[in-house]
């Protein structure tokens, strides 16, 4: 397999990556054939996966604009993936030129591309770190340089927590991050679930099996289980809902409202008291 010029040295391009699979769902070009094969296998079970990812991105953009409207101009985006059009810093800085954004990912491809995209962009940075180790994120040079944790921060955990198994202690990780944030900070979260998927669970479970086969287990949690991540936060209306139902702004969001797959899983925003 020929190594593309944009692929960072040292990574195994024969192994699928969830961030590159996500890039493929969104129509991006920074993925390998092994990623596309895994994505197509998952889509055999859930054909609407690209629509789900589009709805996810549209929610993220609305939530970022909401945060800026609320006076929150610092963003910590963990599990940020490979940069695509309309990323957090573009939305945030369009709304407030003073916005600061730190991306965090443990995928070397995502980190390398973020470094390239963000080169020369004021108020932005990328940290190579893992959500499973919140202390490493909080102590990273990018966070200490760009974010003032004594002021409110929007913590984005968008389509990432479902890749943490219970053994990874995801609730403890979110709680540790929450405790480091100032009052008025926001938690912006999306999470996969069998609830809302317009398929029988045993059918949708085939896609979950694909992720398990590539050693990136996808954990489908219930709405009640996802709600627990918001312990210590007060719900922002309308609470925990499907992604298109969270403060829709209109067709410019990119969601096709009549597409049932867009309503798969959950999204929510909470505010730390």
Short mmCIF file of C-alpha atoms in Angstrom, two decimals:
data_model
loop_
_atom_site.label_atom_id
_atom_site.label_comp_id
_atom_site.label_asym_id
_atom_site.label_seq_id
_atom_site.Cartn_x
_atom_site.Cartn_y
_atom_site.Cartn_z
CA UNK A 1 0.00 0.00 0.00
CA UNK A 2 1.46 3.35 -1.04
CA UNK A 3 1.75 5.85 1.80
CA UNK A 4 0.12 9.22 0.95
CA UNK A 5 2.29 12.28 1.44
CA UNK A 6 -0.08 13.60 4.11
CA UNK A 7 0.15 10.46 6.28
CA UNK A 8 2.38 11.06 9.31
CA UNK A 9 5.39 8.72 9.47
CA UNK A 10 5.17 5.89 11.95
CA UNK A 11 1.44 5.19 11.77
CA UNK A 12 0.13 1.87 10.52
CA UNK A 13 -2.02 2.71 7.50
CA UNK A 14 -3.24 -0.88 7.32
CA UNK A 15 -5.29 -0.46 10.53
CA UNK A 16 -8.62 1.43 10.45
CA UNK A 17 -8.98 4.58 12.57
CA UNK A 18 -12.28 5.86 13.95
CA UNK A 19 -11.33 9.47 13.19
CA UNK A 20 -10.55 8.63 9.56
CA UNK A 21 -13.76 6.58 9.27
CA UNK A 22 -15.64 9.62 10.58
CA UNK A 23 -13.85 11.76 7.99
CA UNK A 24 -15.07 9.37 5.29
CA UNK A 25 -18.68 9.59 6.52
CA UNK A 26 -18.45 13.38 6.22
CA UNK A 27 -17.11 13.19 2.68
CA UNK A 28 -13.53 14.05 3.61
CA UNK A 29 -10.40 12.93 1.79
CA UNK A 30 -8.08 12.12 4.69
CA UNK A 31 -8.81 8.43 4.97
CA UNK A 32 -7.33 5.21 3.62
CA UNK A 33 -8.96 2.33 1.80
CA UNK A 34 -8.90 0.28 5.00
CA UNK A 35 -10.99 3.02 6.66
CA UNK A 36 -13.41 3.17 3.75
CA UNK A 37 -13.84 -0.59 3.81
CA UNK A 38 -14.70 -0.53 7.52
CA UNK A 39 -17.12 2.35 7.00
CA UNK A 40 -18.86 0.59 4.13
CA UNK A 41 -19.19 -2.58 6.23
CA UNK A 42 -20.81 -0.57 9.03
CA UNK A 43 -23.14 1.11 6.53
CA UNK A 44 -24.35 -2.29 5.38
CA UNK A 45 -26.08 -2.46 8.77
CA UNK A 46 -26.85 1.26 9.32
CA UNK A 47 -27.05 2.90 5.88
CA UNK A 48 -27.77 6.28 7.44
CA UNK A 49 -24.42 6.64 9.24
CA UNK A 50 -23.34 9.62 7.08
CA UNK A 51 -26.63 11.37 7.88
CA UNK A 52 -26.09 10.74 11.59
CA UNK A 53 -22.63 12.32 11.37
CA UNK A 54 -23.98 15.33 9.46
CA UNK A 55 -26.60 15.86 12.16
CA UNK A 56 -23.87 15.54 14.78
CA UNK A 57 -21.78 18.25 13.12
CA UNK A 58 -24.79 20.54 12.70
CA UNK A 59 -25.60 20.22 16.42
CA UNK A 60 -21.99 21.01 17.29
CA UNK A 61 -22.09 24.20 15.25
CA UNK A 62 -25.33 25.34 16.91
CA UNK A 63 -23.95 24.57 20.35
CA UNK A 64 -20.77 26.57 19.67
CA UNK A 65 -22.81 29.57 18.53
CA UNK A 66 -24.99 29.18 21.63
CA UNK A 67 -21.90 29.19 23.86
CA UNK A 68 -20.60 32.41 22.31
CA UNK A 69 -24.05 34.00 22.66
CA UNK A 70 -23.83 33.12 26.37
CA UNK A 71 -20.46 34.83 26.66
CA UNK A 72 -18.38 31.63 26.66
CA UNK A 73 -15.49 32.09 24.24
CA UNK A 74 -13.12 29.34 25.40
CA UNK A 75 -13.49 25.87 23.91
CA UNK A 76 -11.91 22.54 24.82
CA UNK A 77 -12.82 20.01 22.11
CA UNK A 78 -11.77 16.50 23.15
CA UNK A 79 -11.84 13.78 20.51
CA UNK A 80 -11.85 16.47 17.85
CA UNK A 81 -10.81 14.20 14.98
CA UNK A 82 -9.57 15.31 11.57
CA UNK A 83 -10.37 18.97 10.80
CA UNK A 84 -13.20 19.48 8.32
CA UNK A 85 -15.01 22.54 7.01
CA UNK A 86 -16.98 24.32 9.71
CA UNK A 87 -14.87 23.16 12.61
CA UNK A 88 -15.10 24.61 16.12
CA UNK A 89 -12.51 27.35 15.72
CA UNK A 90 -14.08 28.56 12.46
CA UNK A 91 -17.55 28.79 14.00
CA UNK A 92 -16.35 30.23 17.30
CA UNK A 93 -14.02 32.83 15.84
CA UNK A 94 -16.62 33.92 13.28
CA UNK A 95 -18.92 34.66 16.22
CA UNK A 96 -16.17 36.12 18.43
CA UNK A 97 -12.70 36.94 17.07
CA UNK A 98 -11.41 36.65 20.64
CA UNK A 99 -12.40 32.98 20.95
CA UNK A 100 -9.74 30.50 22.00
CA UNK A 101 -9.97 26.82 21.00
CA UNK A 102 -7.91 23.83 22.06
CA UNK A 103 -8.45 20.58 20.18
CA UNK A 104 -7.49 17.27 21.76
CA UNK A 105 -7.08 13.91 20.05
CA UNK A 106 -4.94 10.80 20.47
CA UNK A 107 -4.97 9.84 16.77
CA UNK A 108 -1.64 10.95 15.22
CA UNK A 109 -3.32 11.60 11.86
CA UNK A 110 -5.88 13.90 13.48
CA UNK A 111 -3.14 15.69 15.42
CA UNK A 112 -0.91 16.12 12.37
CA UNK A 113 -3.71 17.51 10.24
CA UNK A 114 -4.87 19.81 13.00
CA UNK A 115 -1.35 21.20 13.30
CA UNK A 116 -1.30 21.87 9.56
CA UNK A 117 -4.77 23.45 9.49
CA UNK A 118 -4.18 25.58 12.57
CA UNK A 119 -0.71 26.83 11.61
CA UNK A 120 -0.75 30.61 11.92
CA UNK A 121 -4.28 30.71 13.37
CA UNK A 122 -4.41 32.88 16.47
CA UNK A 123 -5.94 31.51 19.64
CA UNK A 124 -5.99 27.85 18.60
CA UNK A 125 -3.96 24.75 19.36
CA UNK A 126 -3.97 20.94 19.28
CA UNK A 127 -2.94 18.66 22.12
CA UNK A 128 -2.03 15.01 21.64
CA UNK A 129 -3.78 13.44 24.62
CA UNK A 130 -6.45 10.91 25.58
CA UNK A 131 -9.81 11.47 27.26
CA UNK A 132 -9.00 8.53 29.51
CA UNK A 133 -6.30 10.70 31.15
CA UNK A 134 -7.95 14.05 31.94
CA UNK A 135 -5.02 15.25 34.03
CA UNK A 136 -2.75 15.04 30.98
CA UNK A 137 -5.19 17.15 28.99
CA UNK A 138 -5.52 19.80 31.69
CA UNK A 139 -1.74 20.00 32.14
CA UNK A 140 -0.96 20.14 28.41
CA UNK A 141 0.98 23.20 27.21
CA UNK A 142 -1.83 24.09 24.79
CA UNK A 143 -4.45 24.21 27.53
CA UNK A 144 -2.28 26.16 29.95
CA UNK A 145 -1.29 28.61 27.20
CA UNK A 146 -4.65 29.19 25.56
CA UNK A 147 -7.34 28.61 28.19
CA UNK A 148 -8.00 30.35 31.50
CA UNK A 149 -9.72 27.69 33.60
CA UNK A 150 -10.76 30.35 36.11
CA UNK A 151 -13.22 31.58 33.48
CA UNK A 152 -16.03 29.55 31.82
CA UNK A 153 -15.04 27.01 29.18
CA UNK A 154 -17.22 25.06 26.76
CA UNK A 155 -16.15 21.43 27.08
CA UNK A 156 -17.01 19.56 23.87
CA UNK A 157 -17.33 15.78 24.07
CA UNK A 158 -18.92 15.27 20.69
CA UNK A 159 -19.18 11.68 19.42
CA UNK A 160 -16.30 10.52 21.62
CA UNK A 161 -17.66 9.06 24.87
CA UNK A 162 -19.24 6.11 23.07
CA UNK A 163 -15.70 4.93 22.29
CA UNK A 164 -14.94 4.61 26.00
CA UNK A 165 -15.97 1.34 27.60
CA UNK A 166 -17.18 1.21 31.18
CA UNK A 167 -13.77 -0.18 32.19
CA UNK A 168 -12.27 3.12 30.98
CA UNK A 169 -14.30 4.91 33.69
CA UNK A 170 -15.84 7.53 31.38
CA UNK A 171 -18.04 9.03 34.10
CA UNK A 172 -15.02 9.63 36.29
CA UNK A 173 -13.15 11.22 33.38
CA UNK A 174 -16.00 13.67 32.70
CA UNK A 175 -16.31 14.43 36.43
CA UNK A 176 -12.58 15.21 36.66
CA UNK A 177 -12.84 17.61 33.74
CA UNK A 178 -16.01 19.17 35.21
CA UNK A 179 -14.32 19.78 38.55
CA UNK A 180 -11.50 21.65 36.80
CA UNK A 181 -13.91 24.06 35.09
CA UNK A 182 -15.20 27.37 36.41
CA UNK A 183 -18.88 27.95 37.20
CA UNK A 184 -20.77 28.93 34.07
CA UNK A 185 -18.85 26.42 31.95
CA UNK A 186 -20.79 24.33 29.46
CA UNK A 187 -20.74 20.63 28.64
CA UNK A 188 -21.60 19.94 24.99
CA UNK A 189 -22.12 16.25 24.34
CA UNK A 190 -23.40 13.78 21.78
CA UNK A 191 -23.51 10.02 22.21
CA UNK A 192 -24.60 7.02 20.16
CA UNK A 193 -27.54 4.94 21.33
CA UNK A 194 -29.84 2.29 19.99
CA UNK A 195 -32.65 4.65 20.99
CA UNK A 196 -33.85 6.58 17.97
CA UNK A 197 -32.16 4.39 15.36
CA UNK A 198 -34.88 3.38 12.86
CA UNK A 199 -33.74 -0.25 12.84
CA UNK A 200 -34.13 -3.29 15.03
CA UNK A 201 -31.41 -3.41 17.67
CA UNK A 202 -30.05 -6.69 16.34
CA UNK A 203 -29.61 -5.12 12.89
CA UNK A 204 -27.96 -1.94 14.17
CA UNK A 205 -25.80 -4.13 16.35
CA UNK A 206 -24.05 -5.35 13.20
CA UNK A 207 -22.43 -1.92 12.84
CA UNK A 208 -21.36 -2.06 16.48
CA UNK A 209 -19.73 -5.38 15.64
CA UNK A 210 -17.69 -3.75 12.87
CA UNK A 211 -16.18 -1.29 15.35
CA UNK A 212 -15.48 -4.13 17.77
CA UNK A 213 -13.70 -6.02 14.98
CA UNK A 214 -11.37 -3.07 14.35
CA UNK A 215 -10.64 -2.90 18.10
CA UNK A 216 -12.48 0.37 18.67
CA UNK A 217 -15.58 -0.81 20.54
CA UNK A 218 -18.66 1.38 20.11
CA UNK A 219 -20.68 1.49 23.32
CA UNK A 220 -24.37 2.18 22.74
CA UNK A 221 -25.70 3.67 26.00
CA UNK A 222 -29.30 4.42 26.93
CA UNK A 223 -30.64 7.93 27.34
CA UNK A 224 -30.58 7.48 31.12
CA UNK A 225 -26.95 6.35 31.04
CA UNK A 226 -25.97 9.27 28.81
CA UNK A 227 -27.78 11.68 31.11
CA UNK A 228 -25.46 10.65 33.95
CA UNK A 229 -22.57 12.42 32.21
CA UNK A 230 -24.34 15.68 33.06
CA UNK A 231 -24.13 15.15 36.82
CA UNK A 232 -23.10 18.50 38.28
CA UNK A 233 -24.52 20.42 35.32
CA UNK A 234 -27.91 22.07 34.90
CA UNK A 235 -29.67 21.24 31.67
CA UNK A 236 -29.87 23.88 28.97
CA UNK A 237 -33.31 23.64 27.37
CA UNK A 238 -34.50 21.42 25.74
CA UNK A 239 -32.33 18.98 27.70
CA UNK A 240 -31.18 15.64 26.31
CA UNK A 241 -32.81 15.14 22.91
CA UNK A 242 -32.03 13.87 19.43
CA UNK A 243 -29.52 16.04 17.59
CA UNK A 244 -31.93 17.84 15.20
CA UNK A 245 -34.24 18.64 18.13
CA UNK A 246 -31.65 20.67 20.02
CA UNK A 247 -32.46 24.31 19.19
CA UNK A 248 -32.85 23.89 15.40
CA UNK A 249 -32.10 27.01 13.40
CA UNK A 250 -33.42 25.94 10.01
CA UNK A 251 -32.37 24.05 6.88
CA UNK A 252 -28.97 25.75 6.85
CA UNK A 253 -27.96 23.32 9.59
CA UNK A 254 -27.55 20.65 6.93
CA UNK A 255 -30.00 18.18 8.40
CA UNK A 256 -32.78 16.71 6.32
CA UNK A 257 -35.41 16.74 9.02
CA UNK A 258 -37.48 14.01 7.41
CA UNK A 259 -34.51 11.61 7.35
CA UNK A 260 -35.14 9.28 10.31
CA UNK A 261 -31.44 8.48 10.76
CA UNK A 262 -30.70 12.08 11.77
CA UNK A 263 -32.68 11.44 14.96
CA UNK A 264 -30.45 8.59 16.15
CA UNK A 265 -28.68 8.98 19.49
CA UNK A 266 -28.66 11.94 21.86
CA UNK A 267 -27.32 15.46 22.23
CA UNK A 268 -27.37 17.87 25.11
CA UNK A 269 -25.79 20.93 26.71
CA UNK A 270 -25.39 21.51 30.43
CA UNK A 271 -24.17 24.49 32.47
CA UNK A 272 -22.03 24.17 35.57
CA UNK A 273 -23.62 26.05 38.47
#
